Amino acid sequence: MKRLGVNIDHVATLRNARGESHPDPVDAAKFIKKLGAHSITIHLREDRRHINDDDAKKICSIKGLLVNLEISTNKDIVNKAIKIKPNFVCIVPENRKEITTEGGLNLKKNKNNLKKIISKFKKKKIRTSLFINPLLSDIKISKELKTDCIEIHTGKLANLIKSDLNYLSELKKIKKCSILADRLGIEVHAGHGLDYKTTKILSKIKEIHEFNIGHFIIGESIFFGLKTVISNFKKILK
Ligand code: PXP
């Protein structure tokens, strides 16, 4: 079975809209664990627009919960992540004005810094992942950087599918990258913009082992509840 990671950033977005404490992302993390998700993803952004330091600390200390912490390469955030001790980190690009993570990392430009950051986390036995675009050249650089995993940005594919446009060449790119990464011993994950249909299509790529999904799960749960939505995704990923 492929693994499902649930991104709960938007539980914090909803909580922050009122500036009060409900809905609490810590309770959401515990509840989603009970529903059988493999892991919880949270993004501690530099601007703290959703998850904050206290949320991250509390969520990372929930016993038996696997937490994937998304972080930028910002020094303070990296040091904070090392202190908070998540099980996994996923390094993502961050741009202050973006609504959400718009693309993968620029590996060529940030090679030396990424190598140092990955080695810091590896020393602490924290699994590392790089959020990248589906480019064969980036898979080769990922190997050089000695990351444990890569997460392929599926936003472009998801947009094409949702707009009823031809998505086959983008899907082929993702498949080729997944095969190469797998051959090089890098574990492959996928994430961004995924819903039932896009996840079903990508789940046919056997080299993808983990899906990290946020916005659709939280949004769809308004109508059907987390229990039903997570159960539907688990059926797709079986
Ligand atoms: N994976 C990564 C690395 C992300 O940055 C995000 C968005 O925060 C997601 C997955 C989840 O994307 P979405 O909310 O569109 O499902």
Tab-separated table of C-alpha atoms and ligand atoms in Angstrom:
chain	number	residue	atom	x	y	z
A	1	MET	CA	0.000	0.000	0.000
A	2	LYS	CA	1.153	3.503	-0.816
A	3	ARG	CA	1.349	5.870	2.146
A	4	LEU	CA	-0.935	8.838	2.761
A	5	GLY	CA	0.462	11.928	4.477
A	6	VAL	CA	-2.153	14.508	5.436
A	7	ASN	CA	-1.149	18.173	5.411
A	8	ILE	CA	-3.020	20.015	8.173
A	9	ASP	CA	-1.755	23.555	7.532
A	10	HIS	CA	-5.277	24.679	6.643
A	11	VAL	CA	-6.684	23.588	9.980
A	12	ALA	CA	-4.359	26.281	11.352
A	13	THR	CA	-5.485	28.703	8.615
A	14	LEU	CA	-9.063	28.275	9.833
A	15	ARG	CA	-8.059	28.625	13.490
A	16	ASN	CA	-6.051	31.778	12.717
A	17	ALA	CA	-9.000	33.355	10.886
A	18	ARG	CA	-10.564	33.945	14.319
A	19	GLY	CA	-7.352	34.420	16.275
A	20	GLU	CA	-8.644	31.932	18.827
A	21	SER	CA	-7.772	28.308	19.549
A	22	HIS	CA	-10.361	26.324	17.562
A	23	PRO	CA	-9.948	24.215	15.444
A	24	ASP	CA	-6.706	23.060	17.067
A	25	PRO	CA	-4.187	21.512	14.632
A	26	VAL	CA	-2.838	19.380	17.503
A	27	ASP	CA	-6.265	17.740	17.934
A	28	ALA	CA	-6.532	17.396	14.139
A	29	ALA	CA	-3.174	15.585	14.034
A	30	LYS	CA	-4.285	13.120	16.753
A	31	PHE	CA	-7.659	12.571	15.087
A	32	ILE	CA	-6.174	12.002	11.615
A	33	LYS	CA	-3.681	9.518	13.076
A	34	LYS	CA	-6.625	7.536	14.506
A	35	LEU	CA	-8.243	7.553	11.050
A	36	GLY	CA	-5.225	5.668	9.705
A	37	ALA	CA	-3.160	8.266	7.847
A	38	HIS	CA	0.486	7.253	7.726
A	39	SER	CA	1.858	10.668	8.627
A	40	ILE	CA	0.998	14.317	9.200
A	41	THR	CA	2.626	17.104	7.229
A	42	ILE	CA	2.983	20.651	8.528
A	43	HIS	CA	4.787	23.591	6.961
A	44	LEU	CA	6.464	25.967	9.392
A	45	ARG	CA	6.599	28.965	7.068
A	46	GLU	CA	8.924	31.886	7.673
A	47	ASP	CA	5.867	34.188	7.906
A	48	ARG	CA	4.018	31.693	10.215
A	49	ARG	CA	0.839	32.269	8.247
A	50	HIS	CA	-0.670	28.969	9.429
A	51	ILE	CA	1.286	26.554	11.636
A	52	ASN	CA	3.249	28.313	14.407
A	53	ASP	CA	6.200	27.220	16.532
A	54	ASP	CA	4.008	26.059	19.392
A	55	ASP	CA	1.835	23.920	17.043
A	56	ALA	CA	4.953	22.374	15.500
A	57	LYS	CA	6.484	21.570	18.897
A	58	LYS	CA	3.280	20.011	20.222
A	59	ILE	CA	2.555	18.016	17.043
A	60	CYS	CA	6.122	16.665	16.920
A	61	SER	CA	5.826	15.456	20.499
A	62	ILE	CA	2.638	13.393	19.969
A	63	LYS	CA	3.652	9.805	20.756
A	64	GLY	CA	3.523	7.361	17.839
A	65	LEU	CA	2.742	10.058	15.261
A	66	LEU	CA	5.015	10.376	12.231
A	67	VAL	CA	5.495	14.046	11.381
A	68	ASN	CA	6.833	15.426	8.127
A	69	LEU	CA	7.931	19.031	8.672
A	70	GLU	CA	8.170	21.181	5.564
A	71	ILE	CA	10.827	23.866	5.845
A	72	SER	CA	12.646	26.392	3.711
A	73	THR	CA	16.437	26.694	3.678
A	74	ASN	CA	16.263	29.695	6.056
A	75	LYS	CA	18.909	29.245	8.796
A	76	ASP	CA	16.571	29.994	11.717
A	77	ILE	CA	13.921	27.602	10.406
A	78	VAL	CA	16.518	24.849	9.867
A	79	ASN	CA	17.830	25.286	13.424
A	80	LYS	CA	14.289	25.305	14.800
A	81	ALA	CA	13.492	22.101	12.894
A	82	ILE	CA	16.553	20.384	14.352
A	83	LYS	CA	15.387	21.326	17.863
A	84	ILE	CA	11.744	20.304	17.258
A	85	LYS	CA	12.910	16.850	16.030
A	86	PRO	CA	10.278	15.830	13.456
A	87	ASN	CA	10.565	12.331	12.015
A	88	PHE	CA	10.973	13.691	8.488
A	89	VAL	CA	11.785	17.011	6.850
A	90	CYS	CA	10.852	18.094	3.363
A	91	ILE	CA	12.835	21.080	2.104
A	92	VAL	CA	10.726	23.393	-0.048
A	93	PRO	CA	11.280	26.736	-1.754
A	94	GLU	CA	9.541	29.639	-0.078
A	95	ASN	CA	8.498	32.908	-1.574
A	96	ARG	CA	6.893	35.486	0.687
A	97	LYS	CA	4.154	36.547	-1.745
A	98	GLU	CA	3.071	33.082	-2.932
A	99	ILE	CA	-0.324	31.686	-1.910
A	100	THR	CA	1.154	28.184	-1.751
A	101	THR	CA	4.447	26.489	-2.760
A	102	GLU	CA	4.549	27.291	-6.452
A	103	GLY	CA	7.246	24.992	-7.751
A	104	GLY	CA	10.164	22.805	-6.801
A	105	LEU	CA	13.547	23.872	-5.432
A	106	ASN	CA	16.232	25.355	-7.648
A	107	LEU	CA	18.711	22.570	-6.975
A	108	LYS	CA	21.438	23.865	-9.276
A	109	LYS	CA	21.550	27.253	-7.580
A	110	ASN	CA	21.333	25.944	-3.999
A	111	LYS	CA	23.457	22.798	-4.280
A	112	ASN	CA	26.065	23.596	-1.611
A	113	ASN	CA	23.616	24.920	0.950
A	114	LEU	CA	21.203	22.002	0.433
A	115	LYS	CA	24.033	19.497	0.818
A	116	LYS	CA	24.981	21.013	4.193
A	117	ILE	CA	21.361	21.110	5.397
A	118	ILE	CA	20.704	17.490	4.366
A	119	SER	CA	23.812	16.312	6.157
A	120	LYS	CA	22.739	18.180	9.360
A	121	PHE	CA	19.404	16.332	9.420
A	122	LYS	CA	20.967	13.001	8.514
A	123	LYS	CA	23.290	13.298	11.514
A	124	LYS	CA	20.141	13.609	13.668
A	125	LYS	CA	18.605	10.570	11.901
A	126	ILE	CA	15.805	12.689	10.447
A	127	ARG	CA	14.603	11.489	7.019
A	128	THR	CA	15.212	14.118	4.339
A	129	SER	CA	13.198	14.933	1.254
A	130	LEU	CA	13.571	17.598	-1.452
A	131	PHE	CA	10.508	19.111	-3.121
A	132	ILE	CA	11.455	19.198	-6.798
A	133	ASN	CA	10.050	19.653	-10.284
A	134	PRO	CA	9.853	16.552	-12.490
A	135	LEU	CA	13.205	17.039	-14.251
A	136	LEU	CA	15.672	14.211	-14.850
A	137	SER	CA	18.552	16.642	-14.226
A	138	ASP	CA	17.138	17.401	-10.758
A	139	ILE	CA	16.909	13.695	-9.945
A	140	LYS	CA	20.627	13.351	-10.732
A	141	ILE	CA	21.461	16.352	-8.524
A	142	SER	CA	19.253	14.904	-5.746
A	143	LYS	CA	21.422	11.786	-5.828
A	144	GLU	CA	24.573	13.923	-5.469
A	145	LEU	CA	22.989	15.712	-2.507
A	146	LYS	CA	22.400	12.350	-0.774
A	147	THR	CA	18.770	13.032	0.083
A	148	ASP	CA	16.743	10.031	1.292
A	149	CYS	CA	13.638	11.007	-0.680
A	150	ILE	CA	12.313	13.431	-3.245
A	151	GLU	CA	8.783	14.770	-3.448
A	152	ILE	CA	7.740	15.555	-6.995
A	153	HIS	CA	5.686	18.758	-7.372
A	154	THR	CA	2.465	17.605	-9.023
A	155	GLY	CA	0.840	21.042	-9.277
A	156	LYS	CA	1.215	21.362	-13.056
A	157	LEU	CA	-0.204	17.885	-13.672
A	158	ALA	CA	-3.101	18.530	-11.292
A	159	ASN	CA	-3.962	21.812	-13.016
A	160	LEU	CA	-3.942	20.195	-16.468
A	161	ILE	CA	-6.213	17.365	-15.311
A	162	LYS	CA	-8.605	19.712	-13.515
A	163	SER	CA	-8.792	21.940	-16.600
A	164	ASP	CA	-9.523	18.963	-18.876
A	165	LEU	CA	-6.327	19.591	-20.853
A	166	ASN	CA	-3.911	17.030	-22.216
A	167	TYR	CA	-1.799	15.925	-19.269
A	168	LEU	CA	-0.060	12.890	-20.761
A	169	SER	CA	3.307	14.483	-21.432
A	170	GLU	CA	3.482	15.887	-17.841
A	171	LEU	CA	2.486	12.463	-16.487
A	172	LYS	CA	5.200	10.847	-18.597
A	173	LYS	CA	7.783	13.275	-17.160
A	174	ILE	CA	6.724	12.379	-13.601
A	175	LYS	CA	6.860	8.670	-14.413
A	176	LYS	CA	10.339	8.881	-15.983
A	177	CYS	CA	11.656	10.854	-13.004
A	178	SER	CA	10.102	8.380	-10.553
A	179	ILE	CA	11.711	5.437	-12.349
A	180	LEU	CA	15.141	7.098	-12.414
A	181	ALA	CA	14.976	8.154	-8.752
A	182	ASP	CA	13.878	4.672	-7.712
A	183	ARG	CA	16.734	3.152	-9.701
A	184	LEU	CA	19.174	5.500	-7.936
A	185	GLY	CA	17.846	4.425	-4.521
A	186	ILE	CA	15.904	7.608	-3.752
A	187	GLU	CA	12.389	7.118	-2.354
A	188	VAL	CA	9.756	8.936	-4.420
A	189	HIS	CA	6.840	10.948	-3.015
A	190	ALA	CA	4.290	13.158	-4.760
A	191	GLY	CA	2.361	16.199	-3.645
A	192	HIS	CA	0.600	19.439	-4.451
A	193	GLY	CA	-2.850	20.127	-5.819
A	194	LEU	CA	-3.960	16.499	-5.569
A	195	ASP	CA	-7.591	15.377	-5.362
A	196	TYR	CA	-9.242	11.978	-5.891
A	197	LYS	CA	-8.874	11.949	-9.684
A	198	THR	CA	-5.261	13.139	-9.840
A	199	THR	CA	-4.220	10.798	-7.024
A	200	LYS	CA	-5.861	7.853	-8.793
A	201	ILE	CA	-3.940	8.617	-11.990
A	202	LEU	CA	-0.603	9.006	-10.174
A	203	SER	CA	-1.170	5.950	-8.002
A	204	LYS	CA	-0.562	3.811	-11.102
A	205	ILE	CA	3.123	4.795	-10.954
A	206	LYS	CA	4.489	2.017	-8.800
A	207	GLU	CA	7.690	3.892	-7.894
A	208	ILE	CA	5.728	6.565	-5.962
A	209	HIS	CA	5.516	5.423	-2.338
A	210	GLU	CA	3.956	8.393	-0.556
A	211	PHE	CA	1.353	11.059	-1.325
A	212	ASN	CA	1.163	14.268	0.693
A	213	ILE	CA	-2.227	15.924	0.355
A	214	GLY	CA	-3.648	18.930	2.161
A	215	HIS	CA	-6.006	21.490	0.705
A	216	PHE	CA	-8.402	19.054	-0.969
A	217	ILE	CA	-8.677	16.833	2.113
A	218	ILE	CA	-9.489	19.727	4.430
A	219	GLY	CA	-11.850	21.353	1.888
A	220	GLU	CA	-13.704	18.147	1.014
A	221	SER	CA	-14.067	17.332	4.709
A	222	ILE	CA	-16.382	20.337	5.073
A	223	PHE	CA	-18.921	18.285	3.089
A	224	PHE	CA	-18.102	14.686	3.963
A	225	GLY	CA	-15.942	14.736	7.100
A	226	LEU	CA	-12.316	13.695	7.574
A	227	LYS	CA	-13.263	10.082	8.254
A	228	THR	CA	-14.902	9.565	4.848
A	229	VAL	CA	-12.367	11.596	2.880
A	230	ILE	CA	-9.324	9.861	4.393
A	231	SER	CA	-10.969	6.485	3.942
A	232	ASN	CA	-11.604	7.314	0.252
A	233	PHE	CA	-7.950	8.216	-0.266
A	234	LYS	CA	-6.815	5.044	1.489
A	235	LYS	CA	-8.969	3.011	-0.904
A	236	ILE	CA	-7.382	4.772	-3.889
A	237	LEU	CA	-3.883	4.114	-2.554
A	238	LYS	CA	-4.446	0.435	-1.739
B	1	PXP	N1	3.716	18.724	-0.509
B	1	PXP	C1	4.418	19.877	-0.360
B	1	PXP	C2	5.899	19.789	-0.342
B	1	PXP	C3	3.752	21.119	-0.190
B	1	PXP	O1	4.464	22.249	-0.041
B	1	PXP	C4	2.341	21.129	-0.152
B	1	PXP	C5	1.610	22.426	0.062
B	1	PXP	O2	1.928	22.942	1.300
B	1	PXP	C6	1.672	19.909	-0.280
B	1	PXP	C7	2.363	18.726	-0.477
B	1	PXP	C8	0.166	19.832	-0.192
B	1	PXP	O3	-0.400	20.499	-1.272
B	1	PXP	P1	-1.981	20.674	-1.314
B	1	PXP	O4	-2.370	21.464	-0.120
B	1	PXP	O5	-2.207	21.391	-2.605
B	1	PXP	O6	-2.561	19.282	-1.296
